[in-house]
């Protein structure tokens, strides 16, 4: 049974999009026809024309550029694309990545300034925290768009700004409308009153590594109609076993980990008294690419969480169909070639 979204949700979405536009008037084309956006540093980035030679050193932004249909503008990618679990998906999206023809001059922890400059980009996309690299790149007269993703609002801003910088504003608007429509439909199922399920989110770095209330994870859990048991204000938290036992979550959600599955957690002696373990409510998100919380694909993770927390509300919910529809809407026909 497919979820049918009623007309009033569409009306609410339209209002939401209009309000968002009113709150974020920073992206614009100036009187001299220059393209201007304000990045996450609060710095105005100005281009004379849409970027055509982009060095993208952030995987979330790279994903956004492929969603926008601006992949031909990408001339360099982050090093993690070739070394982490997302390679297969990007190889399916781009023959240049498949054959490792696109250079990878940097990542979140390093940048080869010489390689970046030699590529003669008209735009570099990089984490805003990489201040020394940004200063060095800008000294060569190369525009830099700095990124910092702390919330879903930031995820929306990034795709909006990339749309402006590449001249793909209409496509960016379409992507946002689709995503917010899906989230509105999800909320219609998770908002009915009831006992909110408590969730412990486990990062792959360790059994006791989680996220607090000031995090994308917390927003994800709340989108699913549940409650994050970790009430710390920190984005990333290392807790102790005593705290977890006291919280006694109803559901445990594991970030994708090739070396650990839910069964590994459920056999741990010290975890057996936890409600989620006793009731076999321990789940793992699929591949990092499919559930990337720092892209518009966060919707897939939210739907999975909601269906695990409230299976009665999601009877007949076909997550495989939902996944394929999402990939088609976000990446076009190439999205159907993507696998886990």
Coordinates of C-alpha atoms in Angstrom, one line a residue:
X1 CA 0.0 0.0 0.0
X2 CA 1.5 3.3 -1.1
X3 CA 1.2 6.4 1.1
X4 CA -1.1 8.9 -0.5
X5 CA -0.5 12.6 0.3
X6 CA -3.6 14.8 0.5
X7 CA -4.0 18.2 -1.0
X8 CA -3.7 20.0 2.2
X9 CA -0.1 18.7 2.7
X10 CA 0.8 20.2 -0.7
X11 CA -0.7 23.5 0.4
X12 CA 1.3 23.4 3.6
X13 CA 4.4 22.6 1.6
X14 CA 3.9 25.5 -0.7
X15 CA 3.6 27.8 2.3
X16 CA 6.7 26.3 3.8
X17 CA 8.7 26.9 0.6
X18 CA 7.5 30.5 0.4
X19 CA 8.4 31.1 4.0
X20 CA 11.8 29.5 3.6
X21 CA 12.5 31.8 0.7
X22 CA 11.5 34.8 2.7
X23 CA 13.8 33.8 5.5
X24 CA 16.9 33.2 3.3
X25 CA 17.1 36.1 0.8
X26 CA 20.9 35.9 0.5
X27 CA 21.2 34.1 -2.8
X28 CA 20.8 36.5 -5.7
X29 CA 22.0 37.8 -9.0
X30 CA 23.4 41.2 -8.5
X31 CA 22.7 44.3 -10.6
X32 CA 25.9 43.6 -12.6
X33 CA 24.5 40.1 -13.4
X34 CA 27.1 38.6 -11.1
X35 CA 26.1 35.5 -9.2
X36 CA 26.2 36.0 -5.4
X37 CA 25.6 33.7 -2.5
X38 CA 26.6 33.9 1.2
X39 CA 28.3 30.7 2.3
X40 CA 28.3 29.1 5.7
X41 CA 31.2 31.3 6.8
X42 CA 29.0 34.4 6.2
X43 CA 31.2 35.3 3.3
X44 CA 29.7 36.5 0.0
X45 CA 30.9 34.3 -2.9
X46 CA 30.7 36.1 -6.3
X47 CA 30.9 34.5 -9.7
X48 CA 30.7 36.3 -13.0
X49 CA 28.8 33.4 -14.5
X50 CA 27.7 29.9 -13.4
X51 CA 30.6 27.7 -12.4
X52 CA 31.8 25.3 -15.0
X53 CA 35.0 24.0 -13.5
X54 CA 34.3 22.9 -9.9
X55 CA 36.7 21.3 -7.5
X56 CA 34.5 19.7 -4.9
X57 CA 36.2 18.4 -1.8
X58 CA 33.0 17.5 0.1
X59 CA 31.0 14.3 -0.6
X60 CA 27.6 15.8 0.4
X61 CA 28.2 18.7 -2.0
X62 CA 29.3 16.3 -4.7
X63 CA 26.1 14.3 -4.3
X64 CA 24.2 17.6 -4.6
X65 CA 25.9 18.5 -7.8
X66 CA 24.9 15.2 -9.3
X67 CA 21.3 15.7 -8.1
X68 CA 21.4 19.1 -9.8
X69 CA 22.6 17.6 -13.1
X70 CA 25.7 19.7 -12.8
X71 CA 28.1 16.7 -12.8
X72 CA 29.8 17.7 -16.0
X73 CA 31.0 20.8 -14.2
X74 CA 32.9 18.7 -11.6
X75 CA 36.7 18.5 -12.5
X76 CA 37.9 17.0 -9.1
X77 CA 36.4 15.0 -6.3
X78 CA 37.1 14.4 -2.6
X79 CA 39.6 11.6 -2.0
X80 CA 37.0 9.6 0.0
X81 CA 35.0 8.9 -3.1
X82 CA 37.8 6.5 -4.2
X83 CA 38.6 5.0 -0.8
X84 CA 35.3 4.6 1.0
X85 CA 32.0 2.7 0.6
X86 CA 30.4 5.3 -1.8
X87 CA 32.7 4.5 -4.7
X88 CA 30.4 1.9 -6.4
X89 CA 27.5 4.4 -6.4
X90 CA 29.5 7.3 -7.8
X91 CA 31.1 4.9 -10.4
X92 CA 27.6 4.1 -11.5
X93 CA 26.8 7.8 -11.8
X94 CA 30.0 8.9 -13.6
X95 CA 32.2 7.0 -16.0
X96 CA 35.1 9.3 -15.1
X97 CA 34.9 8.2 -11.4
X98 CA 34.5 4.5 -12.5
X99 CA 37.8 4.7 -14.3
X100 CA 39.3 7.0 -11.7
X101 CA 40.0 9.7 -14.2
X102 CA 38.9 12.6 -12.0
X103 CA 41.7 13.9 -9.7
X104 CA 41.1 13.9 -5.9
X105 CA 43.3 16.7 -4.6
X106 CA 41.9 16.8 -1.0
X107 CA 39.4 15.8 1.6
X108 CA 38.2 17.0 5.0
X109 CA 41.6 16.7 6.6
X110 CA 44.0 17.7 3.8
X111 CA 44.2 19.7 0.6
X112 CA 46.9 19.7 -2.1
X113 CA 47.0 23.4 -2.9
X114 CA 49.3 22.9 -5.8
X115 CA 47.0 20.3 -7.4
X116 CA 43.9 22.5 -6.8
X117 CA 45.5 25.6 -8.4
X118 CA 46.8 23.6 -11.4
X119 CA 43.3 22.5 -12.2
X120 CA 42.3 26.2 -12.8
X121 CA 38.9 25.9 -11.2
X122 CA 36.3 28.7 -11.1
X123 CA 34.9 27.4 -7.8
X124 CA 36.2 25.3 -4.9
X125 CA 33.8 23.7 -2.5
X126 CA 35.3 22.9 0.9
X127 CA 34.5 22.6 4.6
X128 CA 34.4 26.1 6.2
X129 CA 36.5 24.8 9.1
X130 CA 39.5 24.3 6.7
X131 CA 40.5 27.9 7.2
X132 CA 44.2 27.7 6.2
X133 CA 43.4 25.9 2.9
X134 CA 40.6 28.4 2.1
X135 CA 42.9 31.3 2.7
X136 CA 45.6 29.8 0.5
X137 CA 43.1 29.0 -2.3
X138 CA 41.6 32.5 -2.2
X139 CA 45.0 34.1 -2.3
X140 CA 45.2 32.7 -5.9
X141 CA 42.0 34.5 -6.8
X142 CA 39.9 31.3 -6.8
X143 CA 36.3 31.7 -5.3
X144 CA 35.7 29.3 -2.4
X145 CA 32.3 28.2 -1.1
X146 CA 32.7 27.1 2.6
X147 CA 30.3 24.5 4.0
X148 CA 29.2 23.6 7.5
X149 CA 26.3 21.2 7.9
X150 CA 24.8 21.1 11.4
X151 CA 21.0 20.8 10.6
X152 CA 18.5 20.0 7.9
X153 CA 18.2 23.7 7.3
X154 CA 21.8 23.7 6.4
X155 CA 21.3 20.7 4.0
X156 CA 18.5 22.7 2.3
X157 CA 20.8 25.8 2.1
X158 CA 23.6 23.9 0.5
X159 CA 21.5 22.5 -2.3
X160 CA 19.9 25.9 -2.9
X161 CA 23.3 27.7 -3.0
X162 CA 24.8 25.1 -5.3
X163 CA 21.8 25.6 -7.6
X164 CA 22.5 29.3 -7.8
X165 CA 26.3 28.8 -8.3
X166 CA 25.7 26.4 -11.2
X167 CA 22.7 28.2 -12.7
X168 CA 20.5 25.3 -11.8
X169 CA 18.1 27.1 -9.5
X170 CA 15.0 25.6 -11.0
X171 CA 16.3 22.1 -10.5
X172 CA 17.3 23.0 -6.9
X173 CA 13.7 24.2 -6.2
X174 CA 12.3 21.0 -7.6
X175 CA 14.6 18.9 -5.4
X176 CA 13.6 20.8 -2.3
X177 CA 9.9 20.6 -3.2
X178 CA 10.1 16.9 -3.7
X179 CA 12.0 16.3 -0.4
X180 CA 9.7 18.5 1.7
X181 CA 6.7 16.8 0.2
X182 CA 8.0 13.4 1.2
X183 CA 8.8 14.7 4.7
X184 CA 5.3 16.2 5.0
X185 CA 3.8 12.8 4.1
X186 CA 6.0 11.1 6.7
X187 CA 4.9 13.6 9.3
X188 CA 1.3 12.8 8.6
X189 CA 2.0 9.2 9.7
X190 CA 4.3 9.9 12.7
X191 CA 2.5 12.9 14.2
X192 CA -0.6 11.2 15.6
X193 CA -0.5 11.2 19.4
X194 CA 0.9 8.2 21.1
X195 CA 3.8 7.1 23.3
X196 CA 6.9 8.3 21.5
X197 CA 9.4 5.5 21.1
X198 CA 12.8 6.1 22.6
X199 CA 15.8 5.6 20.3
X200 CA 19.5 5.1 20.9
X201 CA 21.5 6.0 17.8
X202 CA 24.9 4.2 17.5
X203 CA 27.7 5.5 15.3
X204 CA 30.0 3.0 13.7
X205 CA 33.0 4.3 15.6
X206 CA 31.9 2.6 18.7
X207 CA 29.0 1.0 20.6
X208 CA 28.8 3.9 23.0
X209 CA 29.2 6.7 20.5
X210 CA 26.1 8.6 19.8
X211 CA 24.6 12.1 19.1
X212 CA 22.8 14.6 21.3
X213 CA 20.1 17.0 20.7
X214 CA 22.1 19.5 18.7
X215 CA 22.6 17.2 15.8
X216 CA 21.2 16.0 12.5
X217 CA 20.7 12.6 14.2
X218 CA 18.3 14.2 16.7
X219 CA 16.3 15.9 13.9
X220 CA 16.2 12.5 12.1
X221 CA 14.8 10.8 15.2
X222 CA 12.2 13.5 15.7
X223 CA 11.2 13.3 12.0
X224 CA 10.5 9.6 12.6
X225 CA 8.2 10.6 15.5
X226 CA 10.5 9.2 18.2
X227 CA 12.7 10.6 21.0
X228 CA 16.5 10.6 21.2
X229 CA 17.4 9.1 24.6
X230 CA 20.7 11.1 24.6
X231 CA 19.7 14.6 25.8
X232 CA 23.2 16.0 25.8
X233 CA 23.6 19.2 23.8
X234 CA 26.7 17.9 22.1
X235 CA 26.6 16.8 18.4
X236 CA 28.9 13.8 19.0
X237 CA 29.0 12.1 22.5
X238 CA 30.8 9.2 24.0
X239 CA 28.6 7.8 26.8
X240 CA 29.1 5.1 29.4
X241 CA 27.2 1.9 29.7
X242 CA 25.5 3.0 32.9
X243 CA 23.8 5.8 31.1
X244 CA 22.6 3.6 28.3
X245 CA 21.2 1.1 30.8
X246 CA 19.4 3.9 32.7
X247 CA 17.9 5.3 29.4
X248 CA 16.7 1.8 28.4
X249 CA 15.8 2.6 24.8
X250 CA 12.9 1.0 23.0
X251 CA 14.8 0.9 19.7
X252 CA 18.5 0.9 18.8
X253 CA 19.5 2.3 15.4
X254 CA 23.0 1.5 14.1
X255 CA 24.8 3.6 11.5
X256 CA 26.1 1.4 8.7
X257 CA 29.0 -0.7 9.7
X258 CA 30.5 -3.4 7.5
X259 CA 32.1 -5.0 10.6
X260 CA 29.1 -5.1 13.0
X261 CA 25.5 -6.1 12.6
X262 CA 22.5 -6.0 15.0
X263 CA 23.0 -9.6 15.9
X264 CA 26.5 -8.8 17.3
X265 CA 24.9 -6.2 19.6
X266 CA 22.1 -8.5 20.8
X267 CA 24.5 -11.2 22.1
X268 CA 26.5 -8.8 24.3
X269 CA 25.8 -9.9 27.9
X270 CA 25.8 -6.3 29.3
X271 CA 23.2 -5.3 26.7
X272 CA 20.6 -8.0 27.3
X273 CA 18.6 -6.1 29.9
X274 CA 17.9 -3.2 27.5
X275 CA 14.3 -3.2 26.1
X276 CA 15.5 -2.8 22.5
X277 CA 17.6 -5.9 22.8
X278 CA 15.1 -8.0 24.8
X279 CA 12.4 -7.2 22.1
X280 CA 14.9 -7.6 19.2
X281 CA 14.4 -4.0 18.2
X282 CA 17.9 -3.4 17.0
X283 CA 18.3 -2.2 13.4
X284 CA 21.0 -1.0 11.1
X285 CA 20.8 1.6 8.3
X286 CA 21.8 0.5 4.9
X287 CA 24.8 1.9 2.9
X288 CA 26.2 5.3 3.7
X289 CA 25.3 6.5 0.2
X290 CA 21.6 5.7 0.6
X291 CA 21.2 7.2 4.0
X292 CA 23.6 10.2 3.9
X293 CA 22.2 12.5 6.5
X294 CA 24.1 15.5 5.1
X295 CA 22.2 15.3 1.8
X296 CA 18.5 15.2 0.7
X297 CA 18.8 11.4 1.1
X298 CA 18.2 11.8 4.8
X299 CA 14.5 11.2 3.9
X300 CA 15.3 7.5 3.3
X301 CA 16.8 7.1 6.8
X302 CA 13.9 9.0 8.3
X303 CA 11.4 6.6 6.7
X304 CA 13.3 3.6 7.8
X305 CA 13.4 4.8 11.4
X306 CA 9.7 5.6 11.4
X307 CA 8.8 2.2 9.9
X308 CA 10.9 0.4 12.6
X309 CA 9.6 2.5 15.4
X310 CA 5.9 2.3 14.4
X311 CA 5.4 -0.8 12.2
X312 CA 1.6 -0.7 12.8
X313 CA 1.4 2.7 11.0
X314 CA 3.5 1.4 8.1
X315 CA 1.8 -1.8 7.3
X316 CA 2.4 -2.6 3.6
X317 CA 5.0 0.2 3.4
X318 CA 7.4 -0.9 0.6
X319 CA 10.7 0.6 1.5
X320 CA 12.4 -0.8 -1.6
X321 CA 9.9 1.0 -3.8
X322 CA 10.3 4.2 -1.7
X323 CA 14.1 3.9 -2.1
X324 CA 13.9 3.5 -5.9
X325 CA 11.5 6.4 -6.2
X326 CA 13.8 8.6 -4.2
X327 CA 16.8 7.7 -6.3
X328 CA 14.9 8.4 -9.5
X329 CA 13.6 11.8 -8.2
X330 CA 17.0 12.9 -6.9
X331 CA 19.3 11.5 -9.6
X332 CA 17.1 11.0 -12.6
X333 CA 17.3 7.8 -14.6
X334 CA 20.9 7.1 -13.5
X335 CA 19.5 6.8 -10.0
X336 CA 17.9 3.5 -10.9
X337 CA 21.4 2.0 -11.6
X338 CA 22.5 2.6 -8.0
X339 CA 22.8 -0.2 -5.6
X340 CA 23.7 -0.7 -2.0

